[in-house]
Tab-separated table of C-alpha atoms and ligand atoms in Angstrom:
chain	number	residue	atom	x	y	z
A	1	MET	CA	-31.089	4.115	-127.421
A	2	HIS	CA	-32.186	7.724	-127.557
A	3	PRO	CA	-35.913	8.012	-128.423
A	4	PHE	CA	-35.151	10.225	-131.409
A	5	LEU	CA	-32.940	7.583	-132.991
A	6	ALA	CA	-35.335	4.827	-132.081
A	7	ALA	CA	-38.222	6.660	-133.713
A	8	CYS	CA	-36.213	7.353	-136.878
A	9	ARG	CA	-35.903	3.638	-137.478
A	10	CYS	CA	-33.679	3.834	-140.514
A	11	LEU	CA	-31.037	6.049	-138.872
A	12	PRO	CA	-27.726	4.333	-138.143
A	13	THR	CA	-26.854	3.582	-134.529
A	14	ASP	CA	-23.250	2.453	-134.935
A	15	TYR	CA	-22.056	5.995	-135.662
A	16	THR	CA	-23.256	9.560	-135.219
A	17	PRO	CA	-25.722	10.456	-137.966
A	18	VAL	CA	-25.065	13.649	-139.869
A	19	TRP	CA	-27.040	15.927	-142.149
A	20	VAL	CA	-26.807	19.577	-143.019
A	21	MET	CA	-29.283	22.409	-143.331
A	22	ARG	CA	-29.732	23.952	-146.754
A	23	GLN	CA	-28.097	20.819	-148.014
A	24	ALA	CA	-29.725	21.428	-151.372
A	25	GLY	CA	-28.548	25.017	-151.470
A	26	ARG	CA	-26.763	26.960	-154.098
A	27	TYR	CA	-23.381	25.298	-153.497
A	28	LEU	CA	-24.523	22.201	-155.423
A	29	PRO	CA	-23.998	22.543	-159.205
A	30	GLU	CA	-26.949	20.196	-159.874
A	31	TYR	CA	-29.169	22.571	-157.902
A	32	ARG	CA	-27.859	25.596	-159.791
A	33	ALA	CA	-28.625	23.828	-163.073
A	34	LEU	CA	-32.246	23.275	-162.027
A	35	ARG	CA	-32.492	26.896	-160.862
A	36	ALA	CA	-31.462	28.006	-164.358
A	37	ARG	CA	-34.729	26.412	-165.560
A	38	TYR	CA	-37.082	27.337	-162.714
A	39	SER	CA	-37.479	30.276	-160.343
A	40	PHE	CA	-37.168	29.288	-156.675
A	41	LEU	CA	-40.953	29.332	-156.144
A	42	GLU	CA	-41.576	27.405	-159.387
A	43	LEU	CA	-39.089	24.782	-158.244
A	44	CYS	CA	-40.894	24.450	-154.898
A	45	ARG	CA	-44.232	24.143	-156.731
A	46	THR	CA	-43.018	21.387	-159.089
A	47	PRO	CA	-43.066	18.148	-157.057
A	48	ASP	CA	-40.942	16.071	-159.462
A	49	ALA	CA	-38.164	18.661	-159.516
A	50	ALA	CA	-38.453	19.449	-155.790
A	51	ALA	CA	-38.283	15.729	-154.967
A	52	GLU	CA	-35.199	15.429	-157.174
A	53	VAL	CA	-33.533	18.291	-155.255
A	54	THR	CA	-34.512	16.619	-151.956
A	55	LEU	CA	-32.656	13.465	-152.997
A	56	LEU	CA	-29.537	15.142	-154.437
A	57	PRO	CA	-27.481	15.423	-151.211
A	58	VAL	CA	-28.091	11.813	-150.206
A	59	ASP	CA	-25.997	10.456	-153.070
A	60	ARG	CA	-23.755	13.465	-153.412
A	61	LEU	CA	-22.817	13.872	-149.737
A	62	GLY	CA	-23.660	10.559	-148.062
A	63	VAL	CA	-25.784	12.255	-145.376
A	64	ASP	CA	-27.999	10.142	-143.115
A	65	ALA	CA	-31.287	11.911	-143.815
A	66	ALA	CA	-32.904	13.787	-146.662
A	67	ILE	CA	-34.435	17.180	-145.940
A	68	LEU	CA	-37.552	18.153	-147.850
A	69	PHE	CA	-36.868	20.822	-150.453
A	70	ALA	CA	-39.257	23.670	-149.633
A	71	ASP	CA	-39.044	26.919	-147.673
A	72	ILE	CA	-40.330	28.113	-144.306
A	73	LEU	CA	-42.226	30.916	-146.064
A	74	LEU	CA	-44.262	28.772	-148.494
A	75	VAL	CA	-46.981	28.481	-145.890
A	76	VAL	CA	-47.542	32.271	-145.794
A	77	GLU	CA	-47.629	32.704	-149.558
A	78	PRO	CA	-51.388	31.949	-149.684
A	79	LEU	CA	-51.983	34.770	-147.141
A	80	GLU	CA	-51.562	37.164	-150.079
A	81	VAL	CA	-48.877	39.295	-148.477
A	82	GLY	CA	-46.821	39.537	-151.687
A	83	LEU	CA	-44.054	36.978	-151.021
A	84	GLU	CA	-41.164	37.102	-153.477
A	85	PHE	CA	-37.716	35.552	-153.523
A	86	SER	CA	-35.732	38.243	-155.254
A	87	LYS	CA	-32.183	37.719	-156.400
A	88	GLY	CA	-29.584	38.700	-153.814
A	89	GLU	CA	-32.163	40.016	-151.342
A	90	GLY	CA	-33.558	36.758	-149.963
A	91	PRO	CA	-37.276	36.573	-149.225
A	92	VAL	CA	-39.324	39.784	-149.411
A	93	ILE	CA	-42.911	40.420	-148.254
A	94	ARG	CA	-44.295	43.306	-150.318
A	95	ARG	CA	-47.260	44.009	-148.004
A	96	PRO	CA	-45.924	43.541	-144.452
A	97	ILE	CA	-48.193	43.124	-141.418
A	98	ARG	CA	-47.701	46.133	-139.139
A	99	SER	CA	-50.907	46.620	-137.133
A	100	GLY	CA	-53.820	44.870	-135.466
A	101	ALA	CA	-55.959	45.788	-138.491
A	102	ASP	CA	-53.444	44.036	-140.792
A	103	VAL	CA	-53.522	40.938	-138.557
A	104	ASP	CA	-57.351	40.901	-138.566
A	105	LYS	CA	-57.364	40.856	-142.365
A	106	LEU	CA	-55.178	37.744	-142.594
A	107	PRO	CA	-57.202	34.743	-143.769
A	108	GLU	CA	-56.785	31.468	-141.850
A	109	ARG	CA	-56.306	28.911	-144.590
A	110	ASP	CA	-55.663	25.192	-144.538
A	111	PRO	CA	-52.272	24.228	-146.029
A	112	ALA	CA	-53.832	20.979	-147.292
A	113	ASP	CA	-55.745	23.212	-149.755
A	114	THR	CA	-53.228	26.004	-150.332
A	115	VAL	CA	-49.867	24.189	-150.703
A	116	PRO	CA	-50.729	20.625	-151.811
A	117	PHE	CA	-47.537	20.542	-153.917
A	118	VAL	CA	-45.428	20.351	-150.733
A	119	PHE	CA	-47.138	17.125	-149.662
A	120	GLU	CA	-46.862	15.712	-153.181
A	121	THR	CA	-43.108	16.447	-153.013
A	122	VAL	CA	-42.944	14.540	-149.704
A	123	ARG	CA	-44.686	11.514	-151.268
A	124	ARG	CA	-42.403	11.493	-154.315
A	125	ALA	CA	-39.247	12.019	-152.266
A	126	ARG	CA	-40.202	9.129	-149.964
A	127	ALA	CA	-40.791	6.909	-152.967
A	128	GLY	CA	-37.459	7.967	-154.503
A	129	LEU	CA	-35.572	7.298	-151.267
A	130	GLY	CA	-36.924	3.765	-151.062
A	131	GLY	CA	-36.071	3.597	-147.349
A	132	ARG	CA	-32.362	4.367	-147.808
A	133	VAL	CA	-32.462	7.204	-145.249
A	134	PRO	CA	-35.340	8.929	-143.426
A	135	LEU	CA	-37.022	12.037	-144.804
A	136	ILE	CA	-37.198	15.111	-142.572
A	137	GLY	CA	-39.972	17.652	-143.109
A	138	PHE	CA	-39.810	21.156	-141.691
A	139	ALA	CA	-41.511	24.467	-141.045
A	140	GLY	CA	-40.696	27.858	-139.583
A	141	ALA	CA	-41.614	28.461	-135.945
A	142	PRO	CA	-44.241	31.154	-135.290
A	143	PHE	CA	-41.764	33.851	-134.159
A	144	THR	CA	-39.416	33.516	-137.123
A	145	VAL	CA	-42.234	33.418	-139.695
A	146	ALA	CA	-43.955	36.369	-137.974
A	147	SER	CA	-40.692	38.323	-138.129
A	148	TYR	CA	-40.637	37.997	-141.939
A	149	LEU	CA	-44.318	38.995	-142.182
A	150	VAL	CA	-43.832	42.063	-139.991
A	151	GLU	CA	-40.385	43.215	-141.159
A	152	GLY	CA	-41.089	42.480	-144.823
A	153	GLY	CA	-37.789	40.608	-145.125
A	154	ALA	CA	-34.555	40.026	-143.263
A	155	SER	CA	-33.751	42.337	-140.356
A	156	ARG	CA	-30.892	43.205	-138.028
A	157	ASP	CA	-32.734	44.522	-134.988
A	158	PHE	CA	-36.306	43.209	-135.520
A	159	LEU	CA	-37.656	46.573	-134.419
A	160	ALA	CA	-40.944	46.442	-136.344
A	161	THR	CA	-41.585	42.960	-134.897
A	162	LYS	CA	-40.766	44.056	-131.350
A	163	ARG	CA	-42.918	47.176	-131.713
A	164	LEU	CA	-45.954	45.128	-132.708
A	165	MET	CA	-45.235	42.769	-129.780
A	166	LEU	CA	-45.055	45.650	-127.293
A	167	GLU	CA	-47.544	48.141	-128.717
A	168	ASP	CA	-50.311	45.668	-129.450
A	169	PRO	CA	-49.809	42.381	-127.568
A	170	GLY	CA	-53.358	41.332	-128.490
A	171	ALA	CA	-52.586	41.572	-132.203
A	172	TRP	CA	-49.233	39.833	-131.627
A	173	HIS	CA	-50.867	36.868	-129.893
A	174	ALA	CA	-53.537	36.706	-132.615
A	175	LEU	CA	-50.793	36.607	-135.276
A	176	LEU	CA	-48.712	33.933	-133.514
A	177	GLY	CA	-51.851	31.922	-132.747
A	178	LEU	CA	-52.811	31.900	-136.424
A	179	LEU	CA	-49.290	30.969	-137.521
A	180	GLY	CA	-49.023	28.266	-134.853
A	181	ARG	CA	-52.313	26.608	-135.873
A	182	THR	CA	-51.506	26.826	-139.581
A	183	THR	CA	-48.011	25.428	-139.038
A	184	ALA	CA	-49.316	22.542	-136.919
A	185	ARG	CA	-51.669	21.595	-139.780
A	186	TYR	CA	-48.867	22.054	-142.304
A	187	LEU	CA	-46.458	19.734	-140.455
A	188	THR	CA	-49.213	17.209	-139.761
A	189	GLU	CA	-49.897	17.012	-143.514
A	190	GLN	CA	-46.163	16.535	-144.192
A	191	ILE	CA	-46.137	13.669	-141.678
A	192	LYS	CA	-49.267	12.121	-143.228
A	193	ALA	CA	-47.550	12.322	-146.623
A	194	GLY	CA	-44.484	10.482	-145.292
A	195	ALA	CA	-42.124	12.793	-143.360
A	196	GLU	CA	-40.475	10.671	-140.639
A	197	ALA	CA	-39.248	13.530	-138.449
A	198	VAL	CA	-39.832	17.279	-138.548
A	199	GLN	CA	-37.638	20.241	-137.820
A	200	LEU	CA	-39.008	23.525	-136.533
A	201	PHE	CA	-36.780	26.460	-137.485
A	202	ASP	CA	-36.866	29.377	-135.051
A	203	SER	CA	-33.903	30.907	-136.833
A	204	TRP	CA	-34.175	34.454	-135.489
A	205	VAL	CA	-35.527	33.788	-131.988
A	206	GLY	CA	-32.128	34.711	-130.498
A	207	ALA	CA	-33.117	38.359	-130.969
A	208	LEU	CA	-35.439	38.080	-127.954
A	209	ALA	CA	-34.899	38.676	-124.247
A	210	PRO	CA	-35.671	35.491	-122.269
A	211	ASP	CA	-38.721	36.990	-120.492
A	212	ASP	CA	-40.229	38.129	-123.783
A	213	TYR	CA	-39.609	34.696	-125.308
A	214	ARG	CA	-41.373	33.072	-122.377
A	215	SER	CA	-44.448	35.287	-122.352
A	216	LEU	CA	-44.865	36.202	-126.015
A	217	VAL	CA	-43.560	33.226	-128.000
A	218	LEU	CA	-43.105	30.024	-125.963
A	219	PRO	CA	-46.849	29.325	-125.454
A	220	HIS	CA	-47.426	29.370	-129.219
A	221	THR	CA	-44.433	27.165	-130.043
A	222	ARG	CA	-45.437	24.734	-127.306
A	223	ALA	CA	-49.048	24.541	-128.521
A	224	LEU	CA	-47.785	23.883	-132.050
A	225	ILE	CA	-45.454	21.055	-130.983
A	226	GLN	CA	-48.149	19.519	-128.771
A	227	ALA	CA	-50.603	19.515	-131.682
A	228	LEU	CA	-48.323	17.269	-133.781
A	229	PRO	CA	-48.942	13.516	-134.063
A	230	ALA	CA	-47.256	11.580	-131.242
A	231	GLY	CA	-44.208	9.436	-131.997
A	232	VAL	CA	-42.746	11.597	-134.755
A	233	PRO	CA	-39.457	13.150	-133.603
A	234	VAL	CA	-39.327	16.945	-133.519
A	235	ILE	CA	-36.063	18.910	-133.856
A	236	HIS	CA	-36.359	22.422	-132.414
A	237	PHE	CA	-33.685	24.761	-133.766
A	238	GLY	CA	-32.690	28.353	-133.030
A	239	THR	CA	-29.644	30.529	-133.715
A	240	GLY	CA	-28.053	32.942	-131.254
A	241	ALA	CA	-30.340	31.289	-128.718
A	242	SER	CA	-27.772	30.427	-126.034
A	243	GLY	CA	-29.777	32.497	-123.529
A	244	LEU	CA	-32.983	30.648	-124.363
A	245	LEU	CA	-31.964	26.985	-124.321
A	246	GLU	CA	-33.871	25.952	-121.200
A	247	ALA	CA	-36.961	27.835	-122.367
A	248	MET	CA	-36.760	26.280	-125.827
A	249	ARG	CA	-36.601	22.885	-124.228
A	250	GLU	CA	-39.727	23.730	-122.213
A	251	ALA	CA	-41.454	24.685	-125.451
A	252	GLY	CA	-40.729	21.175	-126.704
A	253	GLY	CA	-38.840	18.988	-129.123
A	254	ASP	CA	-37.000	15.671	-128.888
A	255	VAL	CA	-33.800	17.276	-130.134
A	256	ILE	CA	-32.605	20.862	-129.650
A	257	GLY	CA	-30.668	22.279	-132.610
A	258	LEU	CA	-27.676	24.424	-131.598
A	259	ASP	CA	-25.776	26.997	-133.595
A	260	TRP	CA	-21.961	27.235	-133.340
A	261	ARG	CA	-21.815	30.098	-130.850
A	262	ILE	CA	-22.115	27.770	-127.877
A	263	ASP	CA	-20.030	24.843	-126.607
A	264	LEU	CA	-22.029	21.689	-127.372
A	265	GLY	CA	-21.015	19.952	-124.137
A	266	SER	CA	-22.108	22.755	-121.841
A	267	ALA	CA	-25.312	23.308	-123.840
A	268	TRP	CA	-26.215	19.617	-123.455
A	269	ALA	CA	-25.429	19.762	-119.745
A	270	ARG	CA	-27.868	22.669	-119.402
A	271	LEU	CA	-30.544	20.940	-121.464
A	272	GLY	CA	-30.381	17.703	-119.490
A	273	ALA	CA	-30.088	14.071	-120.460
A	274	GLY	CA	-33.626	13.500	-121.707
A	275	VAL	CA	-33.209	15.457	-124.893
A	276	GLY	CA	-31.010	15.031	-127.962
A	277	VAL	CA	-28.830	17.754	-129.456
A	278	GLN	CA	-28.097	18.630	-133.053
A	279	GLY	CA	-25.055	20.569	-134.115
A	280	ASN	CA	-22.896	22.456	-134.193
A	281	LEU	CA	-20.024	23.218	-136.596
A	282	ASP	CA	-19.685	26.815	-137.793
A	283	PRO	CA	-20.722	26.741	-141.509
A	284	ALA	CA	-17.679	28.944	-142.234
A	285	ALA	CA	-15.411	26.150	-140.902
A	286	LEU	CA	-16.086	24.316	-144.184
A	287	PHE	CA	-13.770	26.808	-145.874
A	288	ALA	CA	-10.831	25.351	-143.905
A	289	SER	CA	-8.724	22.516	-145.372
A	290	PRO	CA	-10.175	18.969	-145.126
A	291	PRO	CA	-7.649	17.962	-142.391
A	292	GLU	CA	-8.667	21.008	-140.349
A	293	ILE	CA	-12.375	20.199	-140.958
A	294	ARG	CA	-11.697	16.689	-139.675
A	295	ARG	CA	-9.983	18.066	-136.568
A	296	ARG	CA	-12.939	20.327	-135.821
A	297	VAL	CA	-15.435	17.514	-136.397
A	298	GLY	CA	-13.434	15.474	-133.881
A	299	GLY	CA	-13.663	18.301	-131.349
A	300	ILE	CA	-17.451	18.401	-131.565
A	301	LEU	CA	-17.761	14.605	-131.342
A	302	GLU	CA	-15.576	14.703	-128.236
A	303	ARG	CA	-17.844	17.280	-126.626
A	304	ALA	CA	-20.849	15.085	-127.427
A	305	GLY	CA	-18.961	12.281	-125.665
A	306	ARG	CA	-20.320	9.610	-128.065
A	307	ARG	CA	-23.666	9.798	-126.336
A	308	PRO	CA	-26.495	8.528	-128.547
A	309	GLY	CA	-28.889	11.382	-129.183
A	310	HIS	CA	-26.289	13.572	-130.855
A	311	VAL	CA	-26.987	14.400	-134.481
A	312	PHE	CA	-24.049	16.065	-136.165
A	313	ASN	CA	-24.978	19.149	-138.171
A	314	LEU	CA	-23.759	22.602	-139.041
A	315	GLY	CA	-24.826	25.364	-136.684
A	316	HIS	CA	-26.753	26.925	-139.588
A	317	GLY	CA	-27.205	26.479	-143.349
A	318	VAL	CA	-24.403	25.701	-145.812
A	319	LEU	CA	-23.051	28.943	-147.276
A	320	PRO	CA	-23.489	29.192	-151.076
A	321	GLU	CA	-19.740	29.458	-151.854
A	322	THR	CA	-18.829	26.302	-149.877
A	323	PRO	CA	-16.768	23.723	-151.857
A	324	VAL	CA	-18.859	20.544	-152.209
A	325	ASP	CA	-15.875	18.273	-151.503
A	326	HIS	CA	-15.408	20.028	-148.153
A	327	VAL	CA	-19.020	19.240	-147.176
A	328	ARG	CA	-18.344	15.635	-148.206
A	329	ALA	CA	-15.118	15.671	-146.139
A	330	MET	CA	-17.143	16.738	-143.092
A	331	VAL	CA	-19.719	13.964	-143.586
A	332	ASP	CA	-16.995	11.330	-144.064
A	333	ALA	CA	-15.112	12.586	-140.996
A	334	VAL	CA	-18.236	12.332	-138.824
A	335	HIS	CA	-18.838	8.768	-139.987
A	336	GLU	CA	-15.244	7.635	-139.548
A	337	LEU	CA	-14.507	9.338	-136.243
A	338	SER	CA	-17.772	8.335	-134.588
A	339	ALA	CA	-17.845	4.674	-135.732
A	340	ARG	CA	-18.583	2.572	-132.670
A	341	GLY	CA	-17.354	-0.942	-132.161
A	342	ARG	CA	-14.855	-0.669	-134.989
A	343	ALA	CA	-11.128	-0.051	-134.882
A	344	PRO	CA	-10.446	3.720	-134.934
B	401	LIG	O1	-31.845	21.910	-146.617
B	401	LIG	C1	-32.497	22.300	-147.602
B	401	LIG	O2	-31.998	22.689	-148.660
B	401	LIG	C2	-33.976	22.249	-147.492
B	401	LIG	C3	-34.610	23.397	-147.974
B	401	LIG	C4	-34.661	24.689	-147.176
B	401	LIG	C5	-34.711	25.942	-147.833
B	401	LIG	N1	-35.018	26.888	-146.908
B	401	LIG	C6	-34.511	26.145	-149.273
B	401	LIG	C7	-34.056	27.455	-149.735
B	401	LIG	C8	-34.828	24.930	-145.817
B	401	LIG	C9	-34.771	23.947	-144.659
B	401	LIG	C10	-35.076	26.331	-145.655
B	401	LIG	C11	-35.387	26.954	-144.375
B	401	LIG	C12	-35.391	28.409	-144.273
B	401	LIG	N2	-35.782	29.356	-145.181
B	401	LIG	C13	-35.060	29.093	-143.093
B	401	LIG	C14	-34.702	28.414	-141.803
B	401	LIG	C15	-33.316	27.948	-141.830
B	401	LIG	C16	-32.356	29.064	-141.731
B	401	LIG	O3	-31.594	29.241	-142.680
B	401	LIG	O4	-32.355	29.712	-140.681
B	401	LIG	C17	-35.176	30.475	-143.335
B	401	LIG	C18	-34.899	31.594	-142.359
B	401	LIG	C19	-35.653	30.623	-144.656
B	401	LIG	C20	-35.987	31.882	-145.371
B	401	LIG	C21	-35.152	32.007	-146.577
B	401	LIG	N3	-35.411	31.363	-147.763
B	401	LIG	C22	-33.953	32.726	-146.746
B	401	LIG	C23	-33.315	33.551	-145.653
B	401	LIG	C24	-33.526	32.506	-148.082
B	401	LIG	C25	-32.400	33.039	-148.911
B	401	LIG	C26	-31.328	33.746	-148.279
B	401	LIG	C27	-30.189	33.997	-149.205
B	401	LIG	O5	-29.116	33.525	-148.859
B	401	LIG	O6	-30.368	34.634	-150.269
B	401	LIG	C28	-34.419	31.637	-148.683
B	401	LIG	C29	-34.321	31.088	-150.061
B	401	LIG	C30	-33.949	29.653	-150.116
B	401	LIG	N4	-34.597	28.676	-149.418
B	401	LIG	C31	-32.940	29.056	-150.932
B	401	LIG	C32	-33.024	27.666	-150.712
B	401	LIG	C33	-32.237	26.575	-151.394
B	401	LIG	C34	-32.058	29.769	-151.919
B	401	LIG	C35	-32.925	30.088	-153.082
B	401	LIG	C36	-32.232	30.183	-154.391
B	401	LIG	O7	-32.020	29.142	-155.018
B	401	LIG	O8	-31.949	31.315	-154.823
């Protein structure tokens, strides 16, 4: 059995497990109802409500793991950079980090003290799950979190980030070092609180040239992954990262998360047999009819060749307008089409 599946003891082995990213996103009416009562940050800071959101997709969708309800940017909120989640805009950092002097001013704070509500959410979600499916914790990888801090929000070309990298490599390494150490502590606390696997999101790393990834990012991601407790599976995910797969594997992770821009079979061949893969249906494919969704699920399972170590997932988060019954149709199709040892 693949080590990832073996370590996640409550994952099924007689079919391909499936979960989705942003499974508790805005496409779920129950989530939207909670959001009418709480702002996004309030919801994250209220462990009972955040644990409830964490559990929602398990019953609603029949997925094989629950994903902690939190955000990759919670860990930078205590750095006093003015984090806000404004409507329509996504996350915004009001006081972005643009220079070595800005980096020097950043405090290095322990997440155990600054975001204890996240770990309380993990404990309550674990209790609520009662062992039905494993709980996956997560964090942003140093590059992706740094890109939000430097850009001040989402970006197309990541120019401010790349300028800091190139104009002041010392400041860049200091920033990624700080984020890497903080994130290692943050994930370790999630694991201590009960997370059974963790996913590291390097969502925007595909913006980088391979040489820059290797010299300016990989050492920090690798140090972070190496600092985590042994025996807890790590999923390492990037988008648009087809040019970086081998380097991401070197940085670490038991499973590499793929987006939909690459053929899963050839990506796995490049990565090698000793690592699992997660992916990789285009989130937009969920707007197709359920029979077409089923056909596409079948195509991905075929490319994975029924090898254990494949976790079915979307190539990125569920889009807010996605019909819930189409997400459910995808989950059911994965379970039915991948069932081993049963009549097809
Ligand atoms: O699967 C889950 O629902 C778990 C929770 C989760 C959230 N964010 C909740 C969230 C996870 C795993 C994340 C990760 C995250 N956050 C990433 C990495 C994954 C990815 O998508 O690449 C990134 C880059 C972020 C930063 C972030 N937070 C963005 C870009 C946005 C909003 C963008 C938009 O579409 O407006 C958020 C807000 C956010 N995080 C929401 C949720 C459910 C929506 C908030 C709302 O209710 O308004």
